[in-house]
XYZ file of C-alpha atoms in Angstrom:
396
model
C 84.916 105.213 -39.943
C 85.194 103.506 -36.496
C 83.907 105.460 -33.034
C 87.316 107.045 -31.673
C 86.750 105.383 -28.339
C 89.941 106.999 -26.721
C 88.484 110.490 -27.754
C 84.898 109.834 -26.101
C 86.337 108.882 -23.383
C 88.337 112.162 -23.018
C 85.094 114.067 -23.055
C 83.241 115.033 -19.536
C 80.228 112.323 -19.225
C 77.030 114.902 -18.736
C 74.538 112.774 -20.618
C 73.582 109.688 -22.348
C 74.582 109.501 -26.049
C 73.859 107.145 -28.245
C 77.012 105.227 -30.521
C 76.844 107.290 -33.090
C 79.060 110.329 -34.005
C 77.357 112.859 -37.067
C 80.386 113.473 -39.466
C 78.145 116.070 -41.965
C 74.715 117.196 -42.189
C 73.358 119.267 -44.908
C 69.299 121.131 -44.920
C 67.113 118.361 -43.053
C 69.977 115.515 -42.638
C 72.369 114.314 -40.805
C 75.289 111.488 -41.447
C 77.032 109.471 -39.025
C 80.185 107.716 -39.076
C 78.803 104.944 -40.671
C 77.036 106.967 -43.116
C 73.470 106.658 -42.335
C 71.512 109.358 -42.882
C 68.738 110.718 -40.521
C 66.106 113.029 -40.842
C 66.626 115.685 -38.696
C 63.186 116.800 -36.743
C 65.233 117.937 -33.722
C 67.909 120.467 -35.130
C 69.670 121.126 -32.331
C 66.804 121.484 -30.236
C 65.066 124.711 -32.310
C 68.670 125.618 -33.133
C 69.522 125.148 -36.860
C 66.558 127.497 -38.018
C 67.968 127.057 -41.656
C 69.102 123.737 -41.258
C 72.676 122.379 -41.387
C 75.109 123.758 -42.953
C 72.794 126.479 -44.795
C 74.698 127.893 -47.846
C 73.437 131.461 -46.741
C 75.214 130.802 -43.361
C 78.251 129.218 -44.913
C 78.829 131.882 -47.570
C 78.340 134.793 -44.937
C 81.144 132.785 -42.097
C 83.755 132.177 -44.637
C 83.085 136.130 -45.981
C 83.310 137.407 -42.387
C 86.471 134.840 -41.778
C 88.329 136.456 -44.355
C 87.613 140.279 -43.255
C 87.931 140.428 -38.755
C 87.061 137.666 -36.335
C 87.280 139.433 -33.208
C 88.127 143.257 -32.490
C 86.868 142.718 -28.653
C 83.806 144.148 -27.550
C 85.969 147.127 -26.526
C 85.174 148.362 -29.635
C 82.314 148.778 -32.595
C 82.174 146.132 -35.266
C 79.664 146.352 -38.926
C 78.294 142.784 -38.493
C 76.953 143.616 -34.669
C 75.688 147.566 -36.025
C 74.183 145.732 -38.629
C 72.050 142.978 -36.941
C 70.661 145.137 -34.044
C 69.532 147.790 -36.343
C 67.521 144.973 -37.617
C 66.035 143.624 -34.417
C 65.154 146.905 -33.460
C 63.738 147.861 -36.591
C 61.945 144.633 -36.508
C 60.580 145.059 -33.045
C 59.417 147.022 -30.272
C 62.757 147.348 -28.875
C 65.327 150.434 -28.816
C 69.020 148.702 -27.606
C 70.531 145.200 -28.174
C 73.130 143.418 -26.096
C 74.586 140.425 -28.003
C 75.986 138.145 -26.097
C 76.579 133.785 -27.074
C 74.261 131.340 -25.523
C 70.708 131.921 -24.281
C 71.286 131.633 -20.492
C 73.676 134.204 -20.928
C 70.820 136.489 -22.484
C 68.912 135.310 -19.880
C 71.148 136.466 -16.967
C 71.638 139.652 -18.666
C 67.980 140.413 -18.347
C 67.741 139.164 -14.659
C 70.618 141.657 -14.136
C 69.141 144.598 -16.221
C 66.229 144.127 -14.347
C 67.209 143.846 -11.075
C 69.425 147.448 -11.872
C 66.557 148.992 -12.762
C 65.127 147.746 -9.882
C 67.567 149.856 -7.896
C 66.962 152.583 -9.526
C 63.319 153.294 -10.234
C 61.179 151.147 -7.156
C 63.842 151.248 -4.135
C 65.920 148.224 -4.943
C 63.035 145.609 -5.616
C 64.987 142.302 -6.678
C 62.421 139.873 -7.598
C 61.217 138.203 -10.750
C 58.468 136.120 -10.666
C 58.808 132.706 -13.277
C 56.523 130.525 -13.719
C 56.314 126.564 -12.996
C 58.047 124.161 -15.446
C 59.506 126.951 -17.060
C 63.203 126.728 -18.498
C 65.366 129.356 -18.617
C 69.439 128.466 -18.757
C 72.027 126.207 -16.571
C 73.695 129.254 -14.720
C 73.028 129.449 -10.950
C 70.685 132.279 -11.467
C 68.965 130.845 -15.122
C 68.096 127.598 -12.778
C 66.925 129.354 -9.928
C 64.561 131.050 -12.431
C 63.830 128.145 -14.002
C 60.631 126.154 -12.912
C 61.706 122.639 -13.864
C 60.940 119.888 -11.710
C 63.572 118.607 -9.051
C 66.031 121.855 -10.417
C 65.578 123.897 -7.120
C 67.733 120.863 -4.983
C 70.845 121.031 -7.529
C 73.626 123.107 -6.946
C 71.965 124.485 -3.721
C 72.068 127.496 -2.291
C 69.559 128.286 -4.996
C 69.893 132.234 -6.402
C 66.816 133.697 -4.187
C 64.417 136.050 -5.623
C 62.542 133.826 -8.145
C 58.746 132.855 -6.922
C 57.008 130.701 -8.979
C 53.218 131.289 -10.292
C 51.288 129.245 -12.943
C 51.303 129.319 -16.273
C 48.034 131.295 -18.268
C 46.184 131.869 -14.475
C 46.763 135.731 -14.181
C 45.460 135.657 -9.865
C 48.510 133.027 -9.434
C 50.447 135.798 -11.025
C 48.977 138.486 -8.583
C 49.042 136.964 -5.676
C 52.625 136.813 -5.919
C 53.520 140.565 -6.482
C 55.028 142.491 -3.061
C 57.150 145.918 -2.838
C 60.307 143.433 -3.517
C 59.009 142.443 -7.048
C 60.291 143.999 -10.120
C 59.468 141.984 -13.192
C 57.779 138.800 -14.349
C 59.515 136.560 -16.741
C 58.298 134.252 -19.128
C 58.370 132.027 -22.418
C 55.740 132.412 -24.691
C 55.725 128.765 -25.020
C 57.379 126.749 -22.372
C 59.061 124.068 -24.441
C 60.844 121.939 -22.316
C 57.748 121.680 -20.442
C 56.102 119.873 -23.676
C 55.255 122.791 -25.082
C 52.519 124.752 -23.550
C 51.762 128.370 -25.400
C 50.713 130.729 -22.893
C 47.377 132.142 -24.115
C 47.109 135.315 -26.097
C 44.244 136.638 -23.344
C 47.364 135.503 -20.465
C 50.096 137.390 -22.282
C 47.269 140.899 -22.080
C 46.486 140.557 -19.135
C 50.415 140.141 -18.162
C 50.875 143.345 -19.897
C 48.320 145.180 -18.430
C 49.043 144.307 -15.017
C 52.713 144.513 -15.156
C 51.890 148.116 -15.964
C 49.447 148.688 -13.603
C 51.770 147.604 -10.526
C 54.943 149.525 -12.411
C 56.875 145.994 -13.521
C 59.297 145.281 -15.994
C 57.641 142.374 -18.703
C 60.589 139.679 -19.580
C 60.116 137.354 -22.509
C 62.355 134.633 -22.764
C 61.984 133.806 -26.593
C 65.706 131.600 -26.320
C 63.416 128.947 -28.144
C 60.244 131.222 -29.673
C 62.199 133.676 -31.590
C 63.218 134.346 -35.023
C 60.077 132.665 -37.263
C 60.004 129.660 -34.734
C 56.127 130.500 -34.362
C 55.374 131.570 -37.370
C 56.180 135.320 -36.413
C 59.293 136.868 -35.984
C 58.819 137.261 -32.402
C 56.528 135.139 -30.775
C 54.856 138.021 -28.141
C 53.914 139.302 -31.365
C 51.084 137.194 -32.058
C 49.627 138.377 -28.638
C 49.830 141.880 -29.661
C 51.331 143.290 -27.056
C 54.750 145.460 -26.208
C 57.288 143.429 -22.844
C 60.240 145.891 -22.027
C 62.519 143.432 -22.254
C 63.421 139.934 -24.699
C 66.004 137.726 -25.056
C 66.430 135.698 -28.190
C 69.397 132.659 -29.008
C 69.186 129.086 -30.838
C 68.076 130.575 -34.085
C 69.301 133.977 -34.580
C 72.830 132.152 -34.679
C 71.094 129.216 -36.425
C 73.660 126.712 -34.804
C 76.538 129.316 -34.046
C 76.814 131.030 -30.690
C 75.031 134.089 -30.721
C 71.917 135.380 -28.512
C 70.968 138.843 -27.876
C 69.197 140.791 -24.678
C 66.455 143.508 -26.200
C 65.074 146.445 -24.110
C 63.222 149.584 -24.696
C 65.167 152.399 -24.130
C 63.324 153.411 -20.628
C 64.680 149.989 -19.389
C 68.467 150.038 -20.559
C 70.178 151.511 -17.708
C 73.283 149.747 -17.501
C 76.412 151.809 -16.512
C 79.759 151.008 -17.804
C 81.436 148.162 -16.656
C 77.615 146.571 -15.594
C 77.991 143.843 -18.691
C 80.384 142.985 -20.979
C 81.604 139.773 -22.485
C 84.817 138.465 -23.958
C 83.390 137.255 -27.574
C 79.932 139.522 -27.472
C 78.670 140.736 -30.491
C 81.459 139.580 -32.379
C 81.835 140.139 -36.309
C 82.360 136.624 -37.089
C 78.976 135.391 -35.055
C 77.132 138.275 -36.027
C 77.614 138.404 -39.609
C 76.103 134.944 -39.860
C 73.025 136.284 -37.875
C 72.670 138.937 -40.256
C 72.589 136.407 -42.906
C 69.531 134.238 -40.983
C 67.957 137.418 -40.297
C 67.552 138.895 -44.267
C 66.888 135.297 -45.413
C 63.662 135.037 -42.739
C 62.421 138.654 -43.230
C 62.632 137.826 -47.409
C 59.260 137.821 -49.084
C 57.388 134.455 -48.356
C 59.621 133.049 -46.115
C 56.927 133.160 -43.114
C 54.166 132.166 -45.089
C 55.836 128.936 -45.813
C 56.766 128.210 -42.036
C 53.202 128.808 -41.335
C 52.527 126.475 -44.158
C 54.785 124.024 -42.759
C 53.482 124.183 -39.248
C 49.619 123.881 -40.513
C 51.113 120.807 -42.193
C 52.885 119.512 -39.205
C 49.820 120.095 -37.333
C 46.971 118.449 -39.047
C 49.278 115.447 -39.438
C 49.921 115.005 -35.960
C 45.840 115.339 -35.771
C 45.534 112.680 -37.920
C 48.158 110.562 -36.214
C 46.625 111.413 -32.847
C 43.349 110.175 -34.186
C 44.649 107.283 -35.755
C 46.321 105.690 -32.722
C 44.062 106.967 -29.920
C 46.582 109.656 -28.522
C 45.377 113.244 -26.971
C 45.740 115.929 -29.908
C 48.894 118.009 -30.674
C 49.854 121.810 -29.698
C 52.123 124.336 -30.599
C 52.724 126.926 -32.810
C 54.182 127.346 -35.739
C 57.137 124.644 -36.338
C 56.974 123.805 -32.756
C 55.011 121.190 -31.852
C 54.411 118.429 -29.609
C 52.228 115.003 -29.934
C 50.400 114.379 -26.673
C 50.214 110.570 -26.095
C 48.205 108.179 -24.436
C 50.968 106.312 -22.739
C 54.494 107.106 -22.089
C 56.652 105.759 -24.802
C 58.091 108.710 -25.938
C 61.465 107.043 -25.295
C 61.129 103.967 -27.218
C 59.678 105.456 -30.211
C 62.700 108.179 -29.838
C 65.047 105.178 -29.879
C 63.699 103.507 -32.578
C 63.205 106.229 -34.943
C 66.953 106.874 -34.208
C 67.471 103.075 -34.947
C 65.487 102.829 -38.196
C 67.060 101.627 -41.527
C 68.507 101.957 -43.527
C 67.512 105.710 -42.900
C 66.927 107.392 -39.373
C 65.024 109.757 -38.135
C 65.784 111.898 -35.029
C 62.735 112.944 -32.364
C 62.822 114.657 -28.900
C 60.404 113.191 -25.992
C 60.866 116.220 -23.176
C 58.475 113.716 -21.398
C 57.430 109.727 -21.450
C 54.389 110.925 -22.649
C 55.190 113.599 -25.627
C 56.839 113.766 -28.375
C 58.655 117.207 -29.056
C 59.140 118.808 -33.086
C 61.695 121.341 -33.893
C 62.326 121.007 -37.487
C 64.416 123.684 -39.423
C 62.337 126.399 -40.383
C 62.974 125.650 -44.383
C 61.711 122.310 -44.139
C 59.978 120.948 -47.057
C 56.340 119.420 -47.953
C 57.995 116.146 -48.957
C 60.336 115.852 -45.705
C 57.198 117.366 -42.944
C 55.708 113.872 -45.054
C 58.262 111.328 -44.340
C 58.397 112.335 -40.997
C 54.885 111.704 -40.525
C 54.812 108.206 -42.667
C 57.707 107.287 -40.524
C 56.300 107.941 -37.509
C 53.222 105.953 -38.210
C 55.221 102.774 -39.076
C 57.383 103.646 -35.524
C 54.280 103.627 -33.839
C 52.971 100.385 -35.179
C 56.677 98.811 -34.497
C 56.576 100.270 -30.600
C 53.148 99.125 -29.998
C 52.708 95.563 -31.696
C-alpha cells in the first residue's frame, strides 16, 4: 500500500512523523503500510493499557454500538453509572466527572478547585505545580505545567500556577500564601523522564496540605489504572489527595478520562461543567471493560512481574554499556544514559528489520517504556535483546 501523499498533506503539520502509516495493530504490535511489524514499547504513550485492539475492548464497543452511542450528558447512561461506581469503590473518592482527554480532567480539577476556593478560604486561586511537570495543552493545563520553555508559548500565560520542586517539601512551603488553594502533582512526572516523587514527599504533602487547609491534586493522566503496579499510583504512598484525575488507560486508546473528588470537595453548581460527549455510553462501556479485566484475580501481580522484569533488564543493560541505572515503577520506566542518543537509538529501533521496534526518548539522554500492561515474558525479552544489538549498532 503506497503513503497517500495528497492525504498527509491535508493534515495540520504539528510534529515530525516518520514515513510510515500503521494500518492494524493487535496486543504488542503494530503494522504499517508496508507490512512491517513493530514491537510496540510505546503504546500510545501509556495509552493502550491492554494493548491494541484488545478483544475485551472490541467485544464491549461493538456491544455498546449496537445498544446507545450518545444520550447527551443531559441525561443518565448504565455504562457511565457503572464505571464510577467502580472508581469509587476502588478508591478513596466519593463523585466522578468523566470527561475525554486528560487535560480536560485536568482543567476540571483546576476549576473544582479554584470553586472551592471561593467558597471555603475567601476566593484563594492558586495551585502550586511543580517544575518539569506536565499536565495538558489547554491555556490553563500549560500554565500548570512545569515544562521547560512552555511558560513563553501562547503568552499571556493563565496566572496562578507557582512552581516548587519536586520531593523537597520547604520548596513546597515556601510557596504557600492566603491566595493558595491546592498543590498539584503527578506521582511520577513522566515527560520529565520519569521521576517518582518519593513515598516520604507524597506524606509529607498530605500532611501539610492539611495542616494549612489545601486541597491535594493528583494528576495520575499517565499513573493510573495498574500503570504502577497499583490501581492508583498515590496508593503506594498510602495516603488519601481530595482530588485525581485519571485518562490514557482507563479508555485504553479511546477518549475517556475522569476527574475524582471526595465528597467535601465536589461543589460544583449546575451549569459549572459539562461537556458535549462526557461520560458517554459508548466510551464508557469500554472503560468498564479495562476496568473488570485489571481488577480480575492476578492481573496486578503479573504487571508487577512484568515491571520487576523490565527493571532488572534495564539494570543489566545499564551495567553492560556503562549507562546510569533505570527508574520507575511498575511498567513505567526509563533507562538513564551516559550520553544523549536517545534519538538515534529511537530511530533505529524504528528502522530495524525486518521487524521494528518502537521507543520514546522524552530526553537525548533517556529512554522512556510504556508497554501495554498485558505484555508478555517473551516480548519484555525481545525488547531487551533488541535493544542491546541497537545499542551496539548506535555506538560502533
Amino acid at each position: 500500500m503506497a503513503i497517500d501523499r495528497a492525504g498527509l498533506n491535508a493534515l495540520m503539520e504539528i510534529t515530525s512523523r516518520p514515513e510510515l502509516v500503521f494500518v492494524r495493530g493487535q496486543g504488542a504490535w503494530l503494522e504499517d503500510q508496508a507490512g512491517k511489524r513493530y514491537l510496540d514499547f510505546i503504546q500510545g504513550w501509556a495509552v493502550n493499557c491492554l494493548g491494541h485492539n484488545a478483544p475485551v475492548m472490541v467485544e464491549a464497543l461493538t456491544r455498546q454500538a449496537n445498544t446507545l452511542f450518545n444520550p447527551s450528558p443531559a441525561f443518565y447512561n448504565q455504562p457511565s453509572i457503572e464505571l464510577a461506581k467502580r472508581i469509587v469503590g476502588a478508591s478513596c473518592f466519593d463523585r466522578v466527572f468523566f470527561a475525554n482527554s486528560g487535560a480536560e480532567a485536568n482543567e476540571g480539577a483546576i476549576k473544582l478547585a479554584r470553586k472551592w476556593g471561593q467558597l471555603h478560604r475567601k476566593g484563594a486561586y492558586k495551585i502550586i505545580t511543580f517544575d518539569h511537570s506536565f499536565h495538558g495543552r489547554t491555556l490553563a493545563t500549560m500554565s500548570a505545567s512545569g515544562k521547560p520553555g512552555w511558560d513563553k508559548k501562547f503568552a499571556p500565560q493563565v496566572e496562578g500556577f507557582p512552581k516548587a520542586d519536586l520531593n523537597d517539601l520547604d520548596s513546597v512551603r515556601a510557596l504557600i500564601d492566603d491566595q493558595t488553594v491546592a498543590v498539584m502533582l503527578e506521582p511520577v512526572q513522566g515527560e520529565a523522564g520519569v521521576l517518582p516523587a518519593t513515598a516520604e514527599f507524597l506524606q509529607g504533602l498530605r500532611a501539610l496540605t492539611r495542616e494549612r487547609g489545601l486541597l491535594l491534586i493528583v494528576d495520575e493522566v499517565q499513573t493510573g489504572m495498574g500503570r504502577t503496579g497499583r490501581l492508583f499510583a498515590y496508593q503506594h504512598a498510602g495516603i488519601e489527595p481530595d482530588i485525581m484525575t485519571l485518562g490514557k488507560g482507563i479508555g485504553g486508546g479511546v477518549p475517556l478520562s475522569a476527574l475524582c473528588a471526595r465528597e467535601a470537595v465536589s461543589c460544583f453548581e449546575h451549569g459549572d461543567q459539562g461537556g458535549t460527549y462526557n461520560g458517554n455510553p459508548l466510551m464508557t462501556a469500554v472503560g468498564v471493560a479495562i476496568f473488570d479485566t485489571m481488577t480480575a484475580p492476578g492481573f496486578m501481580e503479573s504487571v508487577n512481574a512484568r515491571g520487576a522484569q523490565l527493571s532488572e533488564g534495564l539494570k543489566r543493560l545499564s551495567a553492560k554499556w556503562g549507562m546510569k541505572g533505570e527508574r520507575g515503577m511498575g511498567l513505567l520506566r526509563a533507562l538513564i544514559m551516559d550520553r544523549d542518543d536517545g534519538p538515534a537509538l529511537v530511530q533505529a529501533a524504528r528502522d530495524r528489520a525486518p521487524e521494528g521496534l518502537l521507543l520514546n526518548a522524552p530526553r537525548g539522554n533517556l529512554l522512556r517504556f510504556m508497554p501495554a500492561l498485558n505484555v508478555s515474558a517473551d516480548e519484555v525479552d525481545t525488547m531487551l535483546a533488541w535493544l542491546d544489538e541497537l545499542v551496539a549498532q548506535v555506538r560502533r
